[in-house]
PDB file of C-alpha atoms in Angstrom:
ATOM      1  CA  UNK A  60      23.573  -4.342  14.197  1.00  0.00           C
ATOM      2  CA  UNK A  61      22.130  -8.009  15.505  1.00  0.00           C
ATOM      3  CA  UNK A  62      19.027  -8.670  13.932  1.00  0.00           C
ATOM      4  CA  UNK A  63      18.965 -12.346  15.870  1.00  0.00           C
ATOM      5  CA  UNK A  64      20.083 -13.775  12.704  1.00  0.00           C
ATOM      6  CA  UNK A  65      23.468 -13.961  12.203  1.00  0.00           C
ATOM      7  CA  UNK A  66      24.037 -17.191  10.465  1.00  0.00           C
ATOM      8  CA  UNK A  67      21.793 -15.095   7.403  1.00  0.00           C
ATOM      9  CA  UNK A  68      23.343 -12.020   7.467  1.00  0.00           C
ATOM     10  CA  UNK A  69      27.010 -13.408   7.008  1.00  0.00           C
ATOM     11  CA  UNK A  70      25.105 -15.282   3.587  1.00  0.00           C
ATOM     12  CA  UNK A  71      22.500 -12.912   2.410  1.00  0.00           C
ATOM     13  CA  UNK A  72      23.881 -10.399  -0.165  1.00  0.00           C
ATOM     14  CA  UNK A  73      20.866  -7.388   1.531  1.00  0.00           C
ATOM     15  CA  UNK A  74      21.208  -5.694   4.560  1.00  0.00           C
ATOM     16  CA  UNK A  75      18.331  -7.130   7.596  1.00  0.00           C
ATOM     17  CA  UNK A  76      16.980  -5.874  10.118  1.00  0.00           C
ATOM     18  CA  UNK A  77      14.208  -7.462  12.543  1.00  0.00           C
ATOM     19  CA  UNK A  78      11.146  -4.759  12.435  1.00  0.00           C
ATOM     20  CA  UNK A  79      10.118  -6.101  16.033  1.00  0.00           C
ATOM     21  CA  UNK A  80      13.546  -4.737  17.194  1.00  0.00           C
ATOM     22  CA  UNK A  81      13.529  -1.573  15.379  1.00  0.00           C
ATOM     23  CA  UNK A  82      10.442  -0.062  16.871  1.00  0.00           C
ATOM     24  CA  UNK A  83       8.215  -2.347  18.974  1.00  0.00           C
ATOM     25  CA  UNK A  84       8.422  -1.027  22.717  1.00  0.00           C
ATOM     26  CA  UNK A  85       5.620  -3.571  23.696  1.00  0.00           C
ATOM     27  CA  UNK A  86       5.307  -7.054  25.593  1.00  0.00           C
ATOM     28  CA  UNK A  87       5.436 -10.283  23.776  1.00  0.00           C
ATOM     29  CA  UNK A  88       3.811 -11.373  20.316  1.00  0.00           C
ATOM     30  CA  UNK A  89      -0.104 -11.978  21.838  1.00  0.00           C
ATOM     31  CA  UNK A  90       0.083  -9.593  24.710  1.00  0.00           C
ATOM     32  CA  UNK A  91      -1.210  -6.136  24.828  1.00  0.00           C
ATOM     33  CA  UNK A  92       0.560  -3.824  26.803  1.00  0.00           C
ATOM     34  CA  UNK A  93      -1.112  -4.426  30.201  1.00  0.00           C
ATOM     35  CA  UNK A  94      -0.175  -8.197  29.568  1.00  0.00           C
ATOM     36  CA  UNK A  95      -3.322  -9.488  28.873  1.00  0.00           C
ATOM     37  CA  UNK A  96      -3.570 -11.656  25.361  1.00  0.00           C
ATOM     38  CA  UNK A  97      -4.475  -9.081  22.412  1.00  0.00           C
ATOM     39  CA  UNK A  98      -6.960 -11.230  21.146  1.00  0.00           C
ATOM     40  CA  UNK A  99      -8.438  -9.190  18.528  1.00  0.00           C
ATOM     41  CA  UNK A 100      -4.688  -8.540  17.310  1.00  0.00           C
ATOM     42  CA  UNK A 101      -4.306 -11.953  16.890  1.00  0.00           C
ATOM     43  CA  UNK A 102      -8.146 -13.045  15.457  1.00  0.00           C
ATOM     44  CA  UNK A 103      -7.236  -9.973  12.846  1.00  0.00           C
ATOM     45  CA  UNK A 104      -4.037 -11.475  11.782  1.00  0.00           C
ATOM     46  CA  UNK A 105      -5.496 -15.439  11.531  1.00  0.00           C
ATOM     47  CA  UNK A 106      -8.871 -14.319   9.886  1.00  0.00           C
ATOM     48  CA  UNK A 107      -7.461 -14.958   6.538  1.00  0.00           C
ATOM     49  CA  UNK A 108      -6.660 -18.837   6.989  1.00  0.00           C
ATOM     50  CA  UNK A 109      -7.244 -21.517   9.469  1.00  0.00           C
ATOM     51  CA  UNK A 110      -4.118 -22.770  11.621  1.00  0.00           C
ATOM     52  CA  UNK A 111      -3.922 -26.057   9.573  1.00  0.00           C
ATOM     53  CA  UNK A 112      -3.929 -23.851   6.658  1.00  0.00           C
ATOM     54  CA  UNK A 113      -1.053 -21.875   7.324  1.00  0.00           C
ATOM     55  CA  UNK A 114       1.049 -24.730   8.118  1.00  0.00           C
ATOM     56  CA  UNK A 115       0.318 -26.308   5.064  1.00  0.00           C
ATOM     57  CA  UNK A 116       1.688 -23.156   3.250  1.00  0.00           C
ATOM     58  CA  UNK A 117       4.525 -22.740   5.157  1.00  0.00           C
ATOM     59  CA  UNK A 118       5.565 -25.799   4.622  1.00  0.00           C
ATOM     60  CA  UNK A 119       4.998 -25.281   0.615  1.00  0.00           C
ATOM     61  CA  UNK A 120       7.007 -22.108   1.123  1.00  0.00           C
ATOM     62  CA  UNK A 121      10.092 -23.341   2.390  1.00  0.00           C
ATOM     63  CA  UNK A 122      10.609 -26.154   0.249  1.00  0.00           C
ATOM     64  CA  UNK A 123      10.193 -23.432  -2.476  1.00  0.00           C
ATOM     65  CA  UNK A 124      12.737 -21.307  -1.089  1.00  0.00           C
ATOM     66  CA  UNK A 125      16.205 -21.018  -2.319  1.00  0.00           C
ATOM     67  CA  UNK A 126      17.743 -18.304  -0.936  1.00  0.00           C
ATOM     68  CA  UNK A 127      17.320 -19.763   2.669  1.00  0.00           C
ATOM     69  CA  UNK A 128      14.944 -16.731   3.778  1.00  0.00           C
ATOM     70  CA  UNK A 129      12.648 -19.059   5.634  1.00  0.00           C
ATOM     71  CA  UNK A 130       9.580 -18.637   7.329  1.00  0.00           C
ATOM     72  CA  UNK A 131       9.129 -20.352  10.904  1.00  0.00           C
ATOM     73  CA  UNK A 132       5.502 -21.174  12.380  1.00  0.00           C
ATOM     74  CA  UNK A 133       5.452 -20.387  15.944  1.00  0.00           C
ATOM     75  CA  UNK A 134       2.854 -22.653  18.228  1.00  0.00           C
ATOM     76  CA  UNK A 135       0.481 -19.882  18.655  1.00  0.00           C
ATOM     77  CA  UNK A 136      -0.043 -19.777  15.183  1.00  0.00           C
ATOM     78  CA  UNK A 137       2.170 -16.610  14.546  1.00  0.00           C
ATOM     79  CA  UNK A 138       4.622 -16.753  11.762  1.00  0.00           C
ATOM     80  CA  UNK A 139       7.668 -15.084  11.392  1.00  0.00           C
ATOM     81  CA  UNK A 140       9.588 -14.589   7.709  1.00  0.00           C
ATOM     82  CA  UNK A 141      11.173 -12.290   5.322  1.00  0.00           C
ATOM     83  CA  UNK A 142       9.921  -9.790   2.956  1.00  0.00           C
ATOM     84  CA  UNK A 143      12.671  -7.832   0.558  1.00  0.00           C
ATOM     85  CA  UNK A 144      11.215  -3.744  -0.121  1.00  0.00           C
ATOM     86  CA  UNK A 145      12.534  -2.228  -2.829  1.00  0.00           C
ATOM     87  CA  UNK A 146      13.253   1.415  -1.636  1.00  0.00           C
ATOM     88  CA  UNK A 147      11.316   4.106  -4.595  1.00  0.00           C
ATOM     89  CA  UNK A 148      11.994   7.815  -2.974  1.00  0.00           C
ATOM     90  CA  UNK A 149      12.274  11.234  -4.778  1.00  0.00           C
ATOM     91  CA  UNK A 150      14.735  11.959  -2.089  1.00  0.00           C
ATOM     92  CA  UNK A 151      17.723   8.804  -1.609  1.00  0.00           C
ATOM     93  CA  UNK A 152      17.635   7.147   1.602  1.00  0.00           C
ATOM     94  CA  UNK A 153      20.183   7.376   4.040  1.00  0.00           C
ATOM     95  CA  UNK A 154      21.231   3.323   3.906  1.00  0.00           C
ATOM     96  CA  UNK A 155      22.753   2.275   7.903  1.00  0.00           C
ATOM     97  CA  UNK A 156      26.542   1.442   7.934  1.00  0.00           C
ATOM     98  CA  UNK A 157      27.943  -1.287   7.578  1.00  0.00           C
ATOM     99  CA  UNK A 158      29.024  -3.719   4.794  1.00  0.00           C
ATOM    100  CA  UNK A 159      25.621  -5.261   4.193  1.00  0.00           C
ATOM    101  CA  UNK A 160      23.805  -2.464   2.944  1.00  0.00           C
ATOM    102  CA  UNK A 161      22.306  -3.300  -0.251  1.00  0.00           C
ATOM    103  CA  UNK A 162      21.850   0.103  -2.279  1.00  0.00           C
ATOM    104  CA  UNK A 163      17.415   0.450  -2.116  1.00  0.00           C
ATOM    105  CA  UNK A 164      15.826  -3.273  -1.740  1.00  0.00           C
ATOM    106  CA  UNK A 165      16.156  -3.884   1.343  1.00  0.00           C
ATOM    107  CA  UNK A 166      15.447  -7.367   3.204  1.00  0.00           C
ATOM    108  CA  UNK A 167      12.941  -7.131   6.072  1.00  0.00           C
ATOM    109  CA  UNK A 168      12.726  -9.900   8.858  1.00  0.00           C
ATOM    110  CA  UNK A 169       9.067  -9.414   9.875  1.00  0.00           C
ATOM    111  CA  UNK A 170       5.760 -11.554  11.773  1.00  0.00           C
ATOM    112  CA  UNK A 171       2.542 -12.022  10.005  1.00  0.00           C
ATOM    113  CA  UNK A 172       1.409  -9.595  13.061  1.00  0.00           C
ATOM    114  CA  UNK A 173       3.076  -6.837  11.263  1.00  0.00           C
ATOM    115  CA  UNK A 174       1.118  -4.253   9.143  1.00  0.00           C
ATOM    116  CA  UNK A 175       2.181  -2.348   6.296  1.00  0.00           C
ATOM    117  CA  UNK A 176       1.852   1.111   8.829  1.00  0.00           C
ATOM    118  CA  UNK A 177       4.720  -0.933  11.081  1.00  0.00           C
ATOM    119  CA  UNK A 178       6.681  -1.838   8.430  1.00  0.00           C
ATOM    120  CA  UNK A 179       6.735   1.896   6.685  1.00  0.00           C
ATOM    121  CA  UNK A 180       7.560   3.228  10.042  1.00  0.00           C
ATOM    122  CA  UNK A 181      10.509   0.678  10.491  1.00  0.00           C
ATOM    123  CA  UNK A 182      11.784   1.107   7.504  1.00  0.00           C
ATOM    124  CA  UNK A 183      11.808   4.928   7.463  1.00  0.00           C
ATOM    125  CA  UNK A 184      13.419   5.174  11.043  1.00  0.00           C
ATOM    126  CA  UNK A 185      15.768   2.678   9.936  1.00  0.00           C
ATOM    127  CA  UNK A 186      17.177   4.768   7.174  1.00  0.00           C
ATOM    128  CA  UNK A 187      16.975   8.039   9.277  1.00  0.00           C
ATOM    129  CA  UNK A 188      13.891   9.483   6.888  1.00  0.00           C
ATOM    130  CA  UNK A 189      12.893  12.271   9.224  1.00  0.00           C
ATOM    131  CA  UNK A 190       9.273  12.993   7.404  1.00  0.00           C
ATOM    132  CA  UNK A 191       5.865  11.644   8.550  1.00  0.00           C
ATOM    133  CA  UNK A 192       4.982   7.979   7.590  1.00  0.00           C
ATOM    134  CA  UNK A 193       2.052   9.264   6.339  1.00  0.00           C
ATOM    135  CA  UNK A 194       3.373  10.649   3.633  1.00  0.00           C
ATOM    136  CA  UNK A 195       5.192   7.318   2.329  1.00  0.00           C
ATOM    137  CA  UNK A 196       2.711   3.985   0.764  1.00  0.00           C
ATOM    138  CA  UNK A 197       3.770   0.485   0.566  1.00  0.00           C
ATOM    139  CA  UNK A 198       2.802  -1.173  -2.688  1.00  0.00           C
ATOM    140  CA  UNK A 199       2.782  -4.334  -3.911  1.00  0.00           C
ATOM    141  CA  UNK A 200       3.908  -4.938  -7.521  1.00  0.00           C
ATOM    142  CA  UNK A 201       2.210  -8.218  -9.332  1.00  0.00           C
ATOM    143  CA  UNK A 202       3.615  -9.571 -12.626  1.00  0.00           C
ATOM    144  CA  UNK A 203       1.225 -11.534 -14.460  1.00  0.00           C
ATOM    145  CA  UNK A 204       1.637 -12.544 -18.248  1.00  0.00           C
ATOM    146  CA  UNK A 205       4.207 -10.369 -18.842  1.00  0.00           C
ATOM    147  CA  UNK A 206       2.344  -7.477 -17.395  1.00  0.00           C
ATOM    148  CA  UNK A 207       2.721  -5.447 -14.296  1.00  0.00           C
ATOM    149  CA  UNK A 208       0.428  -4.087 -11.610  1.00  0.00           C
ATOM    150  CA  UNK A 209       1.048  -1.640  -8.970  1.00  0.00           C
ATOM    151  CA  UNK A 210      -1.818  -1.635  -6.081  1.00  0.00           C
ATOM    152  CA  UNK A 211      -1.431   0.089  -3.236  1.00  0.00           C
ATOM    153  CA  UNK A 212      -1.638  -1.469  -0.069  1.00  0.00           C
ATOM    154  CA  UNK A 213      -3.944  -0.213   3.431  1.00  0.00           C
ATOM    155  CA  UNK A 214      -2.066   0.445   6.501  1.00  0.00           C
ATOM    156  CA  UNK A 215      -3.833  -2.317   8.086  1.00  0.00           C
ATOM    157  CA  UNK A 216      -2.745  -4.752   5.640  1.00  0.00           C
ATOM    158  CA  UNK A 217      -0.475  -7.912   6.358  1.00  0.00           C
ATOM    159  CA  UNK A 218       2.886  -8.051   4.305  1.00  0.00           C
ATOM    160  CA  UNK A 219       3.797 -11.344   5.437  1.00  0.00           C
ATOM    161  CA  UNK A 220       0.395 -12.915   4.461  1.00  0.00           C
ATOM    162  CA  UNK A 221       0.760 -11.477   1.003  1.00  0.00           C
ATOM    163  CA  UNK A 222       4.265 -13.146   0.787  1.00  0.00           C
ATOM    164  CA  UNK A 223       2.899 -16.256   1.768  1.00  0.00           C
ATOM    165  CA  UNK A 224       0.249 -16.789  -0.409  1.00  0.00           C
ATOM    166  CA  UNK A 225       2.215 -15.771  -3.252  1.00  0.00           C
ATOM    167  CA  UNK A 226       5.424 -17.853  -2.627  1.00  0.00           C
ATOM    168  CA  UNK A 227       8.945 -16.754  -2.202  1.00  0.00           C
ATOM    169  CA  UNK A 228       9.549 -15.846  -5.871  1.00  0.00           C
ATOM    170  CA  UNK A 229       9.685 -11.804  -5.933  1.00  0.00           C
ATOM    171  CA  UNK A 230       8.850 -11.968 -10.238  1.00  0.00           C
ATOM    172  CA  UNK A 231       5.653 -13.184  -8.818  1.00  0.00           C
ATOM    173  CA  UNK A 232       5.309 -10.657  -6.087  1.00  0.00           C
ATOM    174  CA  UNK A 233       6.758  -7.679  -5.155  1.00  0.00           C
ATOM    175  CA  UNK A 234       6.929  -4.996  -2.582  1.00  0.00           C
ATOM    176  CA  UNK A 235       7.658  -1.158  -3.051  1.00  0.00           C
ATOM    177  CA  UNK A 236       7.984   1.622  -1.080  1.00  0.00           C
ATOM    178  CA  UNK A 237       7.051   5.224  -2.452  1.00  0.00           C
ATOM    179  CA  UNK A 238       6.224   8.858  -1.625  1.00  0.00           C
ATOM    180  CA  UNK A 239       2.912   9.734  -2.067  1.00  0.00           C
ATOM    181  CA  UNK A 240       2.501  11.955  -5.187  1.00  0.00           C
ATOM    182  CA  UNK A 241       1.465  15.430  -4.190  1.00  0.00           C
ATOM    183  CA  UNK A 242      -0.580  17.709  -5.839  1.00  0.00           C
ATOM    184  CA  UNK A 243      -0.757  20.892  -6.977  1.00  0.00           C
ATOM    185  CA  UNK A 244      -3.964  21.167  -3.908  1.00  0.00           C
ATOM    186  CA  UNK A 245      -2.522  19.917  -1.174  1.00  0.00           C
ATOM    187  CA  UNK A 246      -0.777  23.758  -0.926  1.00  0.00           C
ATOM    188  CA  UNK A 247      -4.210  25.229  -0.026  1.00  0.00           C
ATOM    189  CA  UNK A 248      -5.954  24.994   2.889  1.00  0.00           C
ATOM    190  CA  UNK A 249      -9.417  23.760   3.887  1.00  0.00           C
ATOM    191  CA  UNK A 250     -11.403  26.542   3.736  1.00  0.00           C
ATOM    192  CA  UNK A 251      -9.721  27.676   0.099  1.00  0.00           C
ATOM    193  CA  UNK A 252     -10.613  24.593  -1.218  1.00  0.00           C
ATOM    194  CA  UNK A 253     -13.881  24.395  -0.216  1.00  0.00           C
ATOM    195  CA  UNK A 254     -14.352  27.898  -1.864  1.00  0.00           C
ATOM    196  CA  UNK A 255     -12.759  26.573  -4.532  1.00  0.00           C
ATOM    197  CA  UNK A 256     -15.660  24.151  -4.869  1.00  0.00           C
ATOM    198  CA  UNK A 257     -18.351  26.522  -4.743  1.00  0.00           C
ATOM    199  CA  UNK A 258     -17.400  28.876  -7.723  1.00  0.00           C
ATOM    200  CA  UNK A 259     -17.072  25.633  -9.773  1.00  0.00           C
ATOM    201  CA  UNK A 260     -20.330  24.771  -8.676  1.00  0.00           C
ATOM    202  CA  UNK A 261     -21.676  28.256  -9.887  1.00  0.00           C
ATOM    203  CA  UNK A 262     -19.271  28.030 -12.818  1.00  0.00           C
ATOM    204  CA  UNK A 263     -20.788  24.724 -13.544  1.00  0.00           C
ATOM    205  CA  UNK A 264     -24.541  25.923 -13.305  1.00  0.00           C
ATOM    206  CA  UNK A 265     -23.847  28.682 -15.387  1.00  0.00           C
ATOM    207  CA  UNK A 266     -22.797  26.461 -18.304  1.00  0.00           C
ATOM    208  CA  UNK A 267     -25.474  24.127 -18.281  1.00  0.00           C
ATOM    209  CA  UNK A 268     -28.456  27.145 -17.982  1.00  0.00           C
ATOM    210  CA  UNK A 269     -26.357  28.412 -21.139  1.00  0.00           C
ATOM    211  CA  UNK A 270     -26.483  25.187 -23.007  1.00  0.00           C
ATOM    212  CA  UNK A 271     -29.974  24.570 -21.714  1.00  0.00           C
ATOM    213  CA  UNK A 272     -30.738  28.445 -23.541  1.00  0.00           C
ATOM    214  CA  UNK A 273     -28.984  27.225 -26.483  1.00  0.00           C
ATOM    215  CA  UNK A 274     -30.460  24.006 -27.392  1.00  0.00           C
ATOM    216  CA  UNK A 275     -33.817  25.762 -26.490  1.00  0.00           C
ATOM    217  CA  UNK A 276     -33.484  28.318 -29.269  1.00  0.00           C
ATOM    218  CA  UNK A 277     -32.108  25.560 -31.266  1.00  0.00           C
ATOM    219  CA  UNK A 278     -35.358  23.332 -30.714  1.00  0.00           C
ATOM    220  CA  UNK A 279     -37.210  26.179 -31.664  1.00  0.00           C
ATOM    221  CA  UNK A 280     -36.060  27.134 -34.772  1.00  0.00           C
ATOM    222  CA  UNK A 281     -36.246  23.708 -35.922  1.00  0.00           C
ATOM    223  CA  UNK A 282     -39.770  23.282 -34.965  1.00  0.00           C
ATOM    224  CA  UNK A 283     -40.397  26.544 -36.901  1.00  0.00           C
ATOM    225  CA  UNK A 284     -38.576  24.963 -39.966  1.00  0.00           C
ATOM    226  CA  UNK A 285     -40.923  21.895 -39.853  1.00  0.00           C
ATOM    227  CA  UNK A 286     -43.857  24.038 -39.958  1.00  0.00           C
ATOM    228  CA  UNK A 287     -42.809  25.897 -42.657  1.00  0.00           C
ATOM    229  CA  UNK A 288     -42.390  22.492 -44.594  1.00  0.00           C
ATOM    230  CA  UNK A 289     -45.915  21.203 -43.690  1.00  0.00           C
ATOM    231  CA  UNK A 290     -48.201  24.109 -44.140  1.00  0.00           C
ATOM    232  CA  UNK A 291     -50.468  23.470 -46.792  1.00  0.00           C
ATOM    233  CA  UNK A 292     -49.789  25.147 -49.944  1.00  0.00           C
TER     234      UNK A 292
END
């Protein structure tokens, strides 16, 4: 499969594949589907850091790179770049054929228009992983001070921002994908778990009127000790 990046995939040890060709059925970066500019799109995506900004830490980027996963700033402002997933499933992934399949992390070509939804649905379809995407999370895995932390990232999110401002070095910053842990509730339905909610409710009340009772009584018979102390003999 042509990713438009040939020259990387012959070099590159991971597998790539360009998200916008995987799954975007839509006109050109900064066009909405009628053809008219999607401005809020694009004020979304640049709301983080001004224009100068961004080329500034591109730049830094780059020269930090070794690997030769670049990022390229477009004129409008929209950057394209790399992101490498490591692939976390309870069931294994079906990887694409071909010789550059990479076991689970798998190398991303992305834009900084992409969200984490977009990228969970690419790589899902990609590795023919027939349930919903809603039922997958993309995380992001920080190592600081020889400690790690796992944070879960909002569908609206921006992977290739994240990348950015944390440099190309993945012991810095990671990315993971992972089914959602399900629990034992999400087998009953609405209306069972809202009954569910009332009788702990009543449960509940009952257990504090009976601890109310007891520490009542309890007050009382120490009051009736202290009086029994200080009547006059």
């Amino acid at each position: 499969m042509s990713s438009g990046y040939s020259s990387l995939e012959e070099d590159a040890e991971d597998f790539f594949f360009t998200a916008r060709t995987s799954f975007f059925r839509r006109a050109p970066p900064g066009k909405s589907r009628s053809g008219q500019p999607d401005v809020e799109k694009e004020k979304e995506t640049h709301n983080y850091l001004s224009k100068e900004e961004i080329r500034e830490k591109v730049q830094k980027y780059n020269s930090a790179v070794t690997d030769r996963l670049k990022m390229t700033l477009n004129s409008n402002g929209i950057y394209t770049g790399f992101i490498k997933v490591q692939m976390e499933l309870c069931k294994p992934a079906q990887p694409p054929p071909g010789p550059s399949s990479s076991g689970c992390m798998n190398t991303l070509h992305i834009s900084s228009t992409n969200t984490v939804g977009e990228v969970i649905e690419a790589l899902l379809k990609k590795f023919l992983v027939t349930e919903s995407p809603t039922k997958f999370a993309l995380y992001k895995r920080c190592h600081r001070e020889d400690q790690v932390y796992a944070c879960k990232l909002s569908d609206r999110e921006h992977p290739l921002y994240l990348r950015l401002v944390a440099g190309p070095r993945t012991d810095t910053l990671s990315f993971v994908l992972r089914e959602h842990e399900i629990g034992e509730w999400e087998a009953f339905s609405l209306p069972e778990l809202q009954n569910f909610l009332r009788i702990l409710d009543k449960e509940e009340d009952e257990q504090l009127q009976s601890l109310k009772r007891r520490y009542t009584a309890y007050r009382q018979k120490l009051e009736e000790a202290l009086g029994e102390v200080w009547k006059p003999g």
